[in-house]
PDB file of C-alpha atoms in Angstrom:
ATOM      1  CA  MET A  56     -66.672 -10.000 -75.360  1.00 42.00           C
ATOM      2  CA  ASN A  57     -69.120  -7.854 -73.746  1.00 45.00           C
ATOM      3  CA  THR A  58     -66.986  -4.568 -72.121  1.00 44.00           C
ATOM      4  CA  ARG A  59     -68.097  -1.478 -70.230  1.00 46.00           C
ATOM      5  CA  ASN A  60     -66.546   1.576 -69.902  1.00 49.00           C
ATOM      6  CA  SER A  61     -66.589   4.422 -66.924  1.00 48.00           C
ATOM      7  CA  SER A  62     -67.726   7.821 -68.239  1.00 50.00           C
ATOM      8  CA  ASN A  63     -63.809   8.819 -68.319  1.00 60.00           C
ATOM      9  CA  PRO A  64     -62.456   8.096 -71.636  1.00 59.00           C
ATOM     10  CA  SER A  65     -58.871   7.268 -69.727  1.00 54.00           C
ATOM     11  CA  SER A  66     -60.285   4.489 -68.380  1.00 63.00           C
ATOM     12  CA  PRO A  67     -59.844   1.177 -69.545  1.00 62.00           C
ATOM     13  CA  SER A  68     -63.079  -1.149 -70.649  1.00 71.00           C
ATOM     14  CA  ILE A  69     -63.771  -4.146 -68.507  1.00 72.00           C
ATOM     15  CA  ASP A  70     -64.431  -7.322 -70.007  1.00 69.00           C
ATOM     16  CA  GLU A  71     -67.299  -8.602 -68.150  1.00 70.00           C
ATOM     17  CA  THR A  72     -66.745 -12.276 -68.722  1.00 71.00           C
ATOM     18  CA  THR A  73     -63.338 -12.338 -67.322  1.00 67.00           C
ATOM     19  CA  GLY A  74     -63.278  -9.134 -65.083  1.00 65.00           C
ATOM     20  CA  GLU A  75     -60.325  -8.260 -66.746  1.00 72.00           C
ATOM     21  CA  TYR A  76     -58.899  -5.181 -68.309  1.00 82.00           C
ATOM     22  CA  ALA A  77     -60.213  -5.251 -72.267  1.00 90.00           C
ATOM     23  CA  THR A  78     -56.986  -5.079 -74.986  1.00 94.00           C
ATOM     24  CA  PHE A  79     -59.376  -3.796 -77.288  1.00 94.00           C
ATOM     25  CA  ALA A  80     -62.762  -2.029 -78.184  1.00 93.00           C
ATOM     26  CA  ARG A  81     -65.248  -1.829 -80.875  1.00 94.00           C
ATOM     27  CA  VAL A  82     -66.213   1.293 -82.530  1.00 95.00           C
ATOM     28  CA  GLN A  83     -68.434   1.942 -85.168  1.00 97.00           C
ATOM     29  CA  VAL A  84     -66.451   3.885 -88.073  1.00 97.00           C
ATOM     30  CA  ASP A  85     -67.290   4.831 -91.775  1.00 97.00           C
ATOM     31  CA  ARG A  86     -65.096   2.964 -93.815  1.00 96.00           C
ATOM     32  CA  TRP A  87     -64.677   4.287 -97.386  1.00 97.00           C
ATOM     33  CA  ARG A  88     -63.560   2.161-100.511  1.00 96.00           C
ATOM     34  CA  ASP A  89     -63.595   2.868-104.055  1.00 96.00           C
ATOM     35  CA  GLY A  90     -65.479   6.206-103.492  1.00 96.00           C
ATOM     36  CA  GLN A  91     -68.506   4.194-101.167  1.00 96.00           C
ATOM     37  CA  ARG A  92     -68.969   4.695 -97.820  1.00 97.00           C
ATOM     38  CA  GLU A  93     -69.887   2.066 -95.458  1.00 96.00           C
ATOM     39  CA  THR A  94     -70.542   2.237 -91.486  1.00 97.00           C
ATOM     40  CA  VAL A  95     -68.989  -0.989 -89.881  1.00 96.00           C
ATOM     41  CA  GLU A  96     -67.967  -2.233 -86.667  1.00 97.00           C
ATOM     42  CA  ASP A  97     -64.368  -1.752 -86.249  1.00 97.00           C
ATOM     43  CA  VAL A  98     -61.635  -3.257 -83.518  1.00 96.00           C
ATOM     44  CA  VAL A  99     -59.146  -0.812 -82.426  1.00 97.00           C
ATOM     45  CA  ALA A 100     -56.561  -1.506 -79.365  1.00 97.00           C
ATOM     46  CA  GLU A 101     -57.057  -0.067 -76.220  1.00 95.00           C
ATOM     47  CA  GLU A 102     -54.395   2.517 -74.656  1.00 95.00           C
ATOM     48  CA  VAL A 103     -54.382   3.877 -70.994  1.00 94.00           C
ATOM     49  CA  PRO A 104     -52.218   5.385 -68.572  1.00 95.00           C
ATOM     50  CA  ILE A 105     -50.329   3.012 -66.552  1.00 97.00           C
ATOM     51  CA  ALA A 106     -48.883   4.662 -63.623  1.00 96.00           C
ATOM     52  CA  LEU A 107     -45.495   3.047 -62.160  1.00 97.00           C
ATOM     53  CA  GLU A 108     -44.780   3.696 -58.198  1.00 97.00           C
ATOM     54  CA  TYR A 109     -41.920   2.225 -56.387  1.00 98.00           C
ATOM     55  CA  ASN A 110     -42.159   2.040 -52.447  1.00 98.00           C
ATOM     56  CA  GLY A 111     -45.598   4.607 -52.747  1.00 96.00           C
ATOM     57  CA  ILE A 112     -43.741   7.227 -54.900  1.00 94.00           C
ATOM     58  CA  SER A 113     -44.486   7.786 -58.605  1.00 92.00           C
ATOM     59  CA  HIS A 114     -41.875   7.425 -60.890  1.00 93.00           C
ATOM     60  CA  ALA A 115     -43.046   7.181 -64.362  1.00 93.00           C
ATOM     61  CA  VAL A 116     -46.341   7.187 -66.455  1.00 95.00           C
ATOM     62  CA  MET A 117     -46.556   5.322 -69.808  1.00 97.00           C
ATOM     63  CA  MET A 118     -49.248   4.773 -72.370  1.00 97.00           C
ATOM     64  CA  ALA A 119     -49.538   1.116 -72.814  1.00 98.00           C
ATOM     65  CA  THR A 120     -51.755  -1.811 -73.690  1.00 97.00           C
ATOM     66  CA  PRO A 121     -53.508  -3.213 -70.145  1.00 96.00           C
ATOM     67  CA  ALA A 122     -51.974  -6.399 -70.402  1.00 96.00           C
ATOM     68  CA  ASP A 123     -49.660  -8.576 -68.717  1.00 98.00           C
ATOM     69  CA  LEU A 124     -48.763  -5.520 -66.261  1.00 98.00           C
ATOM     70  CA  GLU A 125     -46.862  -7.568 -63.619  1.00 98.00           C
ATOM     71  CA  ASP A 126     -44.319  -8.490 -66.758  1.00 99.00           C
ATOM     72  CA  PHE A 127     -44.504  -4.696 -67.690  1.00 99.00           C
ATOM     73  CA  ALA A 128     -43.324  -3.582 -64.314  1.00 99.00           C
ATOM     74  CA  LEU A 129     -40.815  -6.099 -63.715  1.00 99.00           C
ATOM     75  CA  GLY A 130     -39.127  -5.800 -67.292  1.00 99.00           C
ATOM     76  CA  PHE A 131     -38.930  -2.055 -67.101  1.00 98.00           C
ATOM     77  CA  SER A 132     -37.821  -1.987 -63.671  1.00 98.00           C
ATOM     78  CA  LEU A 133     -34.979  -4.358 -64.924  1.00 98.00           C
ATOM     79  CA  THR A 134     -34.210  -2.311 -68.218  1.00 98.00           C
ATOM     80  CA  GLU A 135     -34.218   0.879 -66.621  1.00 95.00           C
ATOM     81  CA  GLY A 136     -31.832  -0.337 -63.903  1.00 95.00           C
ATOM     82  CA  ILE A 137     -33.845   0.241 -61.235  1.00 96.00           C
ATOM     83  CA  LEU A 138     -33.307  -3.487 -60.123  1.00 98.00           C
ATOM     84  CA  ALA A 139     -30.338  -5.658 -60.569  1.00 97.00           C
ATOM     85  CA  SER A 140     -32.435  -8.908 -60.175  1.00 98.00           C
ATOM     86  CA  PRO A 141     -36.031  -9.924 -59.920  1.00 98.00           C
ATOM     87  CA  GLY A 142     -35.796 -11.023 -56.720  1.00 98.00           C
ATOM     88  CA  GLU A 143     -35.405  -7.313 -55.666  1.00 99.00           C
ATOM     89  CA  LEU A 144     -39.354  -7.038 -56.333  1.00 99.00           C
ATOM     90  CA  TYR A 145     -40.727  -7.788 -53.437  1.00 99.00           C
ATOM     91  CA  GLU A 146     -44.690  -6.937 -54.249  1.00 98.00           C
ATOM     92  CA  CYS A 147     -46.263  -5.936 -57.407  1.00 99.00           C
ATOM     93  CA  ASP A 148     -50.266  -4.611 -57.194  1.00 98.00           C
ATOM     94  CA  ILE A 149     -52.392  -3.570 -60.111  1.00 96.00           C
ATOM     95  CA  VAL A 150     -54.666  -0.839 -58.876  1.00 93.00           C
ATOM     96  CA  PRO A 151     -57.524   0.106 -61.290  1.00 84.00           C
ATOM     97  CA  GLY A 152     -57.993   4.071 -61.242  1.00 75.00           C
ATOM     98  CA  CYS A 153     -60.410   6.714 -62.580  1.00 72.00           C
ATOM     99  CA  GLU A 154     -57.681   7.939 -64.672  1.00 80.00           C
ATOM    100  CA  GLY A 155     -56.025   4.568 -66.011  1.00 90.00           C
ATOM    101  CA  VAL A 156     -53.889   2.047 -63.765  1.00 94.00           C
ATOM    102  CA  GLN A 157     -51.411   1.897 -61.105  1.00 95.00           C
ATOM    103  CA  VAL A 158     -48.460  -0.109 -60.590  1.00 98.00           C
ATOM    104  CA  GLN A 159     -47.754  -0.042 -57.172  1.00 98.00           C
ATOM    105  CA  MET A 160     -44.378  -1.840 -56.205  1.00 99.00           C
ATOM    106  CA  ARG A 161     -42.373  -2.816 -53.189  1.00 99.00           C
ATOM    107  CA  ILE A 162     -38.859  -2.846 -53.902  1.00 99.00           C
ATOM    108  CA  ALA A 163     -35.501  -3.305 -51.817  1.00 98.00           C
ATOM    109  CA  THR A 164     -34.548  -0.511 -49.828  1.00 97.00           C
ATOM    110  CA  GLU A 165     -31.131   0.081 -51.170  1.00 97.00           C
ATOM    111  CA  ARG A 166     -32.690  -0.082 -54.667  1.00 97.00           C
ATOM    112  CA  PHE A 167     -34.906   2.607 -53.950  1.00 97.00           C
ATOM    113  CA  VAL A 168     -32.734   4.924 -52.146  1.00 95.00           C
ATOM    114  CA  ALA A 169     -30.724   5.013 -55.347  1.00 93.00           C
ATOM    115  CA  LEU A 170     -33.642   5.339 -57.579  1.00 93.00           C
ATOM    116  CA  LYS A 171     -34.616   8.470 -55.288  1.00 89.00           C
ATOM    117  CA  GLU A 172     -31.062   9.821 -56.061  1.00 84.00           C
ATOM    118  CA  LYS A 173     -31.395  10.115 -60.082  1.00 76.00           C
ATOM    119  CA  ARG A 174     -35.205  10.317 -59.975  1.00 71.00           C
ATOM    120  CA  ARG A 175     -36.690  11.699 -63.296  1.00 51.00           C
ATOM    121  CA  ASN A 176     -40.025  12.969 -64.165  1.00 45.00           C
ATOM    122  CA  LEU A 177     -40.536  10.346 -67.364  1.00 45.00           C
ATOM    123  CA  THR A 178     -44.259  11.310 -68.399  1.00 42.00           C
ATOM    124  CA  GLY A 179     -44.322  10.781 -71.942  1.00 45.00           C
ATOM    125  CA  ARG A 180     -45.537   9.391 -75.052  1.00 43.00           C
ATOM    126  CA  THR A 181     -46.339   6.055 -75.826  1.00 50.00           C
ATOM    127  CA  GLY A 182     -43.594   3.949 -74.580  1.00 53.00           C
ATOM    128  CA  CYS A 183     -41.449   6.637 -74.522  1.00 54.00           C
ATOM    129  CA  GLY A 184     -37.956   5.316 -73.038  1.00 51.00           C
ATOM    130  CA  LEU A 185     -36.515   8.575 -72.814  1.00 54.00           C
ATOM    131  CA  CYS A 186     -38.859  10.957 -71.974  1.00 51.00           C
ATOM    132  CA  GLY A 187     -38.299  13.614 -69.199  1.00 45.00           C
ATOM    133  CA  ALA A 188     -34.771  12.615 -68.767  1.00 58.00           C
ATOM    134  CA  GLU A 189     -33.152  15.228 -66.668  1.00 59.00           C
ATOM    135  CA  THR A 190     -29.438  14.960 -67.910  1.00 62.00           C
ATOM    136  CA  LEU A 191     -27.794  13.511 -71.277  1.00 64.00           C
ATOM    137  CA  GLU A 192     -25.966  11.087 -68.769  1.00 64.00           C
ATOM    138  CA  GLN A 193     -29.534   9.749 -67.855  1.00 64.00           C
ATOM    139  CA  ALA A 194     -30.586   9.666 -71.499  1.00 68.00           C
ATOM    140  CA  VAL A 195     -27.547   7.819 -72.943  1.00 75.00           C
ATOM    141  CA  ARG A 196     -26.787   4.864 -70.375  1.00 83.00           C
ATOM    142  CA  HIS A 197     -23.880   2.536 -71.572  1.00 86.00           C
ATOM    143  CA  PRO A 198     -24.674  -0.971 -70.325  1.00 94.00           C
ATOM    144  CA  GLN A 199     -21.544  -3.415 -69.412  1.00 95.00           C
ATOM    145  CA  ALA A 200     -20.892  -5.768 -72.803  1.00 97.00           C
ATOM    146  CA  VAL A 201     -22.833  -9.097 -73.106  1.00 97.00           C
ATOM    147  CA  GLN A 202     -21.050 -11.806 -72.252  1.00 94.00           C
ATOM    148  CA  GLY A 203     -21.158 -14.846 -74.792  1.00 93.00           C
ATOM    149  CA  GLY A 204     -24.400 -15.603 -76.184  1.00 95.00           C
ATOM    150  CA  ALA A 205     -26.219 -18.142 -78.430  1.00 97.00           C
ATOM    151  CA  GLY A 206     -25.813 -18.414 -82.205  1.00 98.00           C
ATOM    152  CA  PHE A 207     -28.311 -18.658 -84.842  1.00 99.00           C
ATOM    153  CA  THR A 208     -29.076 -19.545 -88.416  1.00 98.00           C
ATOM    154  CA  VAL A 209     -30.149 -16.910 -91.084  1.00 98.00           C
ATOM    155  CA  ALA A 210     -32.939 -19.751 -91.861  1.00 98.00           C
ATOM    156  CA  GLN A 211     -33.727 -19.817 -87.845  1.00 98.00           C
ATOM    157  CA  VAL A 212     -34.127 -16.176 -87.645  1.00 99.00           C
ATOM    158  CA  HIS A 213     -36.263 -15.646 -90.748  1.00 98.00           C
ATOM    159  CA  ALA A 214     -38.448 -18.685 -89.313  1.00 98.00           C
ATOM    160  CA  ALA A 215     -38.901 -16.679 -86.144  1.00 98.00           C
ATOM    161  CA  PHE A 216     -40.799 -14.138 -87.948  1.00 98.00           C
ATOM    162  CA  GLU A 217     -43.304 -16.365 -89.163  1.00 97.00           C
ATOM    163  CA  GLN A 218     -43.663 -18.586 -85.839  1.00 97.00           C
ATOM    164  CA  MET A 219     -43.860 -15.205 -84.044  1.00 97.00           C
ATOM    165  CA  GLN A 220     -47.428 -14.275 -85.817  1.00 95.00           C
ATOM    166  CA  VAL A 221     -49.436 -17.003 -84.084  1.00 95.00           C
ATOM    167  CA  GLY A 222     -48.984 -15.109 -80.564  1.00 96.00           C
ATOM    168  CA  GLN A 223     -49.942 -11.838 -82.155  1.00 98.00           C
ATOM    169  CA  GLN A 224     -53.736 -12.034 -81.586  1.00 97.00           C
ATOM    170  CA  LEU A 225     -54.059  -8.278 -80.824  1.00 97.00           C
ATOM    171  CA  GLN A 226     -52.002  -7.157 -83.947  1.00 98.00           C
ATOM    172  CA  GLN A 227     -54.016  -9.337 -86.114  1.00 97.00           C
ATOM    173  CA  ALA A 228     -57.611  -8.070 -84.534  1.00 97.00           C
ATOM    174  CA  THR A 229     -56.539  -4.226 -84.500  1.00 98.00           C
ATOM    175  CA  GLY A 230     -53.098  -3.678 -86.944  1.00 97.00           C
ATOM    176  CA  ALA A 231     -51.968  -1.256 -83.986  1.00 97.00           C
ATOM    177  CA  THR A 232     -49.809  -3.446 -81.538  1.00 98.00           C
ATOM    178  CA  HIS A 233     -46.012  -4.062 -81.542  1.00 98.00           C
ATOM    179  CA  ALA A 234     -44.666  -7.399 -80.743  1.00 99.00           C
ATOM    180  CA  ALA A 235     -41.238  -8.736 -79.026  1.00 99.00           C
ATOM    181  CA  ALA A 236     -40.525 -12.414 -79.132  1.00 99.00           C
ATOM    182  CA  TRP A 237     -37.846 -14.648 -77.395  1.00 99.00           C
ATOM    183  CA  MET A 238     -36.524 -17.153 -79.489  1.00 99.00           C
ATOM    184  CA  ASP A 239     -34.542 -19.829 -77.538  1.00 98.00           C
ATOM    185  CA  ALA A 240     -31.170 -21.228 -78.463  1.00 98.00           C
ATOM    186  CA  ALA A 241     -32.905 -24.179 -80.416  1.00 98.00           C
ATOM    187  CA  GLY A 242     -34.329 -21.422 -82.748  1.00 98.00           C
ATOM    188  CA  ARG A 243     -38.112 -21.709 -81.259  1.00 98.00           C
ATOM    189  CA  ILE A 244     -40.231 -19.166 -80.824  1.00 99.00           C
ATOM    190  CA  VAL A 245     -41.312 -19.805 -76.743  1.00 98.00           C
ATOM    191  CA  LEU A 246     -43.090 -16.402 -75.844  1.00 99.00           C
ATOM    192  CA  VAL A 247     -44.527 -13.298 -77.318  1.00 99.00           C
ATOM    193  CA  ARG A 248     -45.499 -10.099 -75.902  1.00 99.00           C
ATOM    194  CA  GLU A 249     -47.772  -7.334 -77.467  1.00 99.00           C
ATOM    195  CA  ASP A 250     -48.338  -3.589 -76.588  1.00 99.00           C
ATOM    196  CA  VAL A 251     -49.189  -0.332 -78.503  1.00 98.00           C
ATOM    197  CA  GLY A 252     -45.410   0.909 -77.384  1.00 98.00           C
ATOM    198  CA  ARG A 253     -42.627  -1.052 -78.896  1.00 98.00           C
ATOM    199  CA  HIS A 254     -40.477  -0.415 -75.632  1.00 98.00           C
ATOM    200  CA  ASN A 255     -43.505  -1.454 -73.410  1.00 98.00           C
ATOM    201  CA  ALA A 256     -43.617  -5.125 -75.820  1.00 99.00           C
ATOM    202  CA  LEU A 257     -39.855  -5.737 -74.990  1.00 99.00           C
ATOM    203  CA  ASP A 258     -40.078  -4.835 -71.356  1.00 99.00           C
ATOM    204  CA  LYS A 259     -43.488  -7.278 -70.875  1.00 99.00           C
ATOM    205  CA  LEU A 260     -41.205 -10.017 -72.838  1.00 99.00           C
ATOM    206  CA  ILE A 261     -38.270  -9.467 -70.479  1.00 99.00           C
ATOM    207  CA  GLY A 262     -40.308  -9.220 -67.552  1.00 99.00           C
ATOM    208  CA  ALA A 263     -42.183 -12.228 -68.295  1.00 99.00           C
ATOM    209  CA  LEU A 264     -38.452 -14.075 -69.112  1.00 99.00           C
ATOM    210  CA  ALA A 265     -37.139 -12.700 -65.806  1.00 99.00           C
ATOM    211  CA  GLU A 266     -39.643 -14.157 -63.854  1.00 98.00           C
ATOM    212  CA  GLU A 267     -39.164 -17.622 -65.287  1.00 98.00           C
ATOM    213  CA  LYS A 268     -35.392 -17.310 -64.684  1.00 98.00           C
ATOM    214  CA  THR A 269     -34.241 -17.446 -68.316  1.00 98.00           C
ATOM    215  CA  ASP A 270     -30.774 -17.300 -69.316  1.00 98.00           C
ATOM    216  CA  PHE A 271     -31.038 -13.982 -71.755  1.00 98.00           C
ATOM    217  CA  SER A 272     -27.882 -14.821 -72.904  1.00 98.00           C
ATOM    218  CA  GLN A 273     -29.141 -17.945 -74.790  1.00 98.00           C
ATOM    219  CA  GLY A 274     -31.743 -16.493 -77.324  1.00 99.00           C
ATOM    220  CA  ALA A 275     -32.757 -13.412 -79.101  1.00 99.00           C
ATOM    221  CA  ALA A 276     -35.022 -10.601 -79.111  1.00 99.00           C
ATOM    222  CA  ILE A 277     -37.394 -10.944 -82.077  1.00 99.00           C
ATOM    223  CA  ILE A 278     -39.029  -7.625 -82.658  1.00 99.00           C
ATOM    224  CA  THR A 279     -41.814  -6.115 -85.151  1.00 98.00           C
ATOM    225  CA  SER A 280     -40.252  -2.637 -85.255  1.00 97.00           C
ATOM    226  CA  ARG A 281     -37.561  -0.481 -85.840  1.00 97.00           C
ATOM    227  CA  ALA A 282     -34.358  -1.052 -83.642  1.00 98.00           C
ATOM    228  CA  SER A 283     -34.100   2.279 -81.697  1.00 97.00           C
ATOM    229  CA  TYR A 284     -31.422   3.110 -79.265  1.00 97.00           C
ATOM    230  CA  GLU A 285     -33.457   2.322 -76.337  1.00 96.00           C
ATOM    231  CA  MET A 286     -34.519  -1.127 -77.704  1.00 98.00           C
ATOM    232  CA  VAL A 287     -30.932  -2.070 -77.793  1.00 98.00           C
ATOM    233  CA  GLN A 288     -29.991  -0.475 -74.413  1.00 98.00           C
ATOM    234  CA  LYS A 289     -33.078  -2.432 -72.686  1.00 98.00           C
ATOM    235  CA  ALA A 290     -31.846  -5.377 -74.200  1.00 99.00           C
ATOM    236  CA  ALA A 291     -28.234  -5.081 -73.439  1.00 98.00           C
ATOM    237  CA  THR A 292     -28.854  -4.237 -69.882  1.00 98.00           C
ATOM    238  CA  VAL A 293     -30.200  -7.627 -69.201  1.00 98.00           C
ATOM    239  CA  GLY A 294     -27.582  -9.213 -71.415  1.00 98.00           C
ATOM    240  CA  ILE A 295     -29.435 -10.419 -74.180  1.00 99.00           C
ATOM    241  CA  GLY A 296     -26.801 -10.702 -77.248  1.00 99.00           C
ATOM    242  CA  PHE A 297     -29.184 -10.951 -80.295  1.00 99.00           C
ATOM    243  CA  ILE A 298     -31.773  -8.785 -81.381  1.00 99.00           C
ATOM    244  CA  ALA A 299     -33.357  -9.018 -84.873  1.00 99.00           C
ATOM    245  CA  ALA A 300     -35.957  -6.314 -86.492  1.00 99.00           C
ATOM    246  CA  VAL A 301     -38.198  -6.199 -89.038  1.00 98.00           C
ATOM    247  CA  SER A 302     -37.366  -2.322 -89.520  1.00 98.00           C
ATOM    248  CA  ALA A 303     -34.126  -0.417 -89.471  1.00 98.00           C
ATOM    249  CA  PRO A 304     -32.062   0.452 -86.413  1.00 99.00           C
ATOM    250  CA  THR A 305     -30.496   4.313 -85.919  1.00 98.00           C
ATOM    251  CA  ALA A 306     -27.444   4.839 -86.028  1.00 98.00           C
ATOM    252  CA  LEU A 307     -26.813   5.424 -82.298  1.00 97.00           C
ATOM    253  CA  ALA A 308     -28.456   2.164 -81.786  1.00 98.00           C
ATOM    254  CA  ILE A 309     -25.609   0.527 -84.037  1.00 99.00           C
ATOM    255  CA  ARG A 310     -22.887   2.330 -82.185  1.00 98.00           C
ATOM    256  CA  LEU A 311     -24.388   1.079 -79.060  1.00 98.00           C
ATOM    257  CA  ALA A 312     -24.933  -2.509 -80.267  1.00 98.00           C
ATOM    258  CA  GLU A 313     -21.214  -2.603 -81.177  1.00 98.00           C
ATOM    259  CA  GLU A 314     -20.240  -1.185 -78.058  1.00 98.00           C
ATOM    260  CA  THR A 315     -21.860  -3.530 -75.993  1.00 98.00           C
ATOM    261  CA  ASP A 316     -21.513  -6.697 -78.572  1.00 98.00           C
ATOM    262  CA  VAL A 317     -25.176  -7.248 -79.330  1.00 99.00           C
ATOM    263  CA  THR A 318     -25.685  -8.895 -83.038  1.00 99.00           C
ATOM    264  CA  LEU A 319     -28.231  -6.552 -84.528  1.00 99.00           C
ATOM    265  CA  LEU A 320     -30.149  -7.324 -87.828  1.00 99.00           C
ATOM    266  CA  GLY A 321     -32.825  -5.028 -89.364  1.00 99.00           C
ATOM    267  CA  PHE A 322     -35.028  -5.308 -92.302  1.00 98.00           C
ATOM    268  CA  VAL A 323     -35.833  -9.149 -91.650  1.00 98.00           C
ATOM    269  CA  ARG A 324     -38.015  -9.766 -94.580  1.00 96.00           C
ATOM    270  CA  LYS A 325     -38.471 -12.887 -96.835  1.00 92.00           C
ATOM    271  CA  GLN A 326     -36.400 -11.521 -99.455  1.00 92.00           C
ATOM    272  CA  GLY A 327     -33.648 -10.950 -96.882  1.00 97.00           C
ATOM    273  CA  HIS A 328     -32.184  -8.777 -94.027  1.00 98.00           C
ATOM    274  CA  VAL A 329     -29.064  -6.594 -92.755  1.00 99.00           C
ATOM    275  CA  VAL A 330     -26.380  -7.350 -90.523  1.00 99.00           C
ATOM    276  CA  TYR A 331     -25.742  -4.053 -88.776  1.00 99.00           C
ATOM    277  CA  ALA A 332     -23.735  -4.825 -85.619  1.00 99.00           C
ATOM    278  CA  ARG A 333     -21.583  -8.224 -84.240  1.00 99.00           C
ATOM    279  CA  PRO A 334     -22.036 -10.734 -87.230  1.00 98.00           C
ATOM    280  CA  HIS A 335     -20.461 -13.559 -85.132  1.00 98.00           C
ATOM    281  CA  ARG A 336     -23.332 -14.939 -83.524  1.00 98.00           C
ATOM    282  CA  LEU A 337     -25.103 -15.425 -87.277  1.00 98.00           C
ATOM    283  CA  ARG A 338     -24.192 -18.624 -88.789  1.00 92.00           C
TER     284      ARG A 338
END
């Protein structure tokens, strides 16, 4: 891949072959092994500021991998409660800027009015779902309980983590990204999204699924990160009733999963797993 950069370090590299933003860069590094130094080329993930704008007004700036940004925009809008359905997003334009990338969205008027009433400054760290919330009520939302939901066997859940590795090409190249994958009701991994931020990866997955009019109750979110409160909150907001994570949840995430009837698994590894909340969907 041939890439070019502007003089601004915040500007993403451009893949000269495709004209799209590069998701990784090649850098020279000194690698030390057994006390010996070797200068080699390494592959590192790109991370750029992504400004989300609604009807001409800037709402949030997130640090993210510059790929699948249309999915990210829709997913973020749904999981943050800005939109109630994909049809309320009328336009989405990806605009390169000297400091990063602008995602310019036009949404339904009533949704924009509601957004202005609860507007918050969310500029923050990588994929930070709560940065800048002005009140405790804004930070700790309580989605409605998930209705119904597909069930899965232990074997299907463990197999899903093996299957999703095929779609983690950026992680395999850089070792720096999280992934969120969708397991359908038949136990198959049908979609994977990656990002340097775990919340972003889940938002990208949800946005892509929403665009395809996926029934969120008929599947599971498989994530290669810890299950934080925000991850459970985002999933429950759109009606996902099953989350399996490779690492631990937080106590607040467990309480929210119980409250919203989300089956929550953590520490899913080859040797086993832990069920933290609502085990009735696990067969």
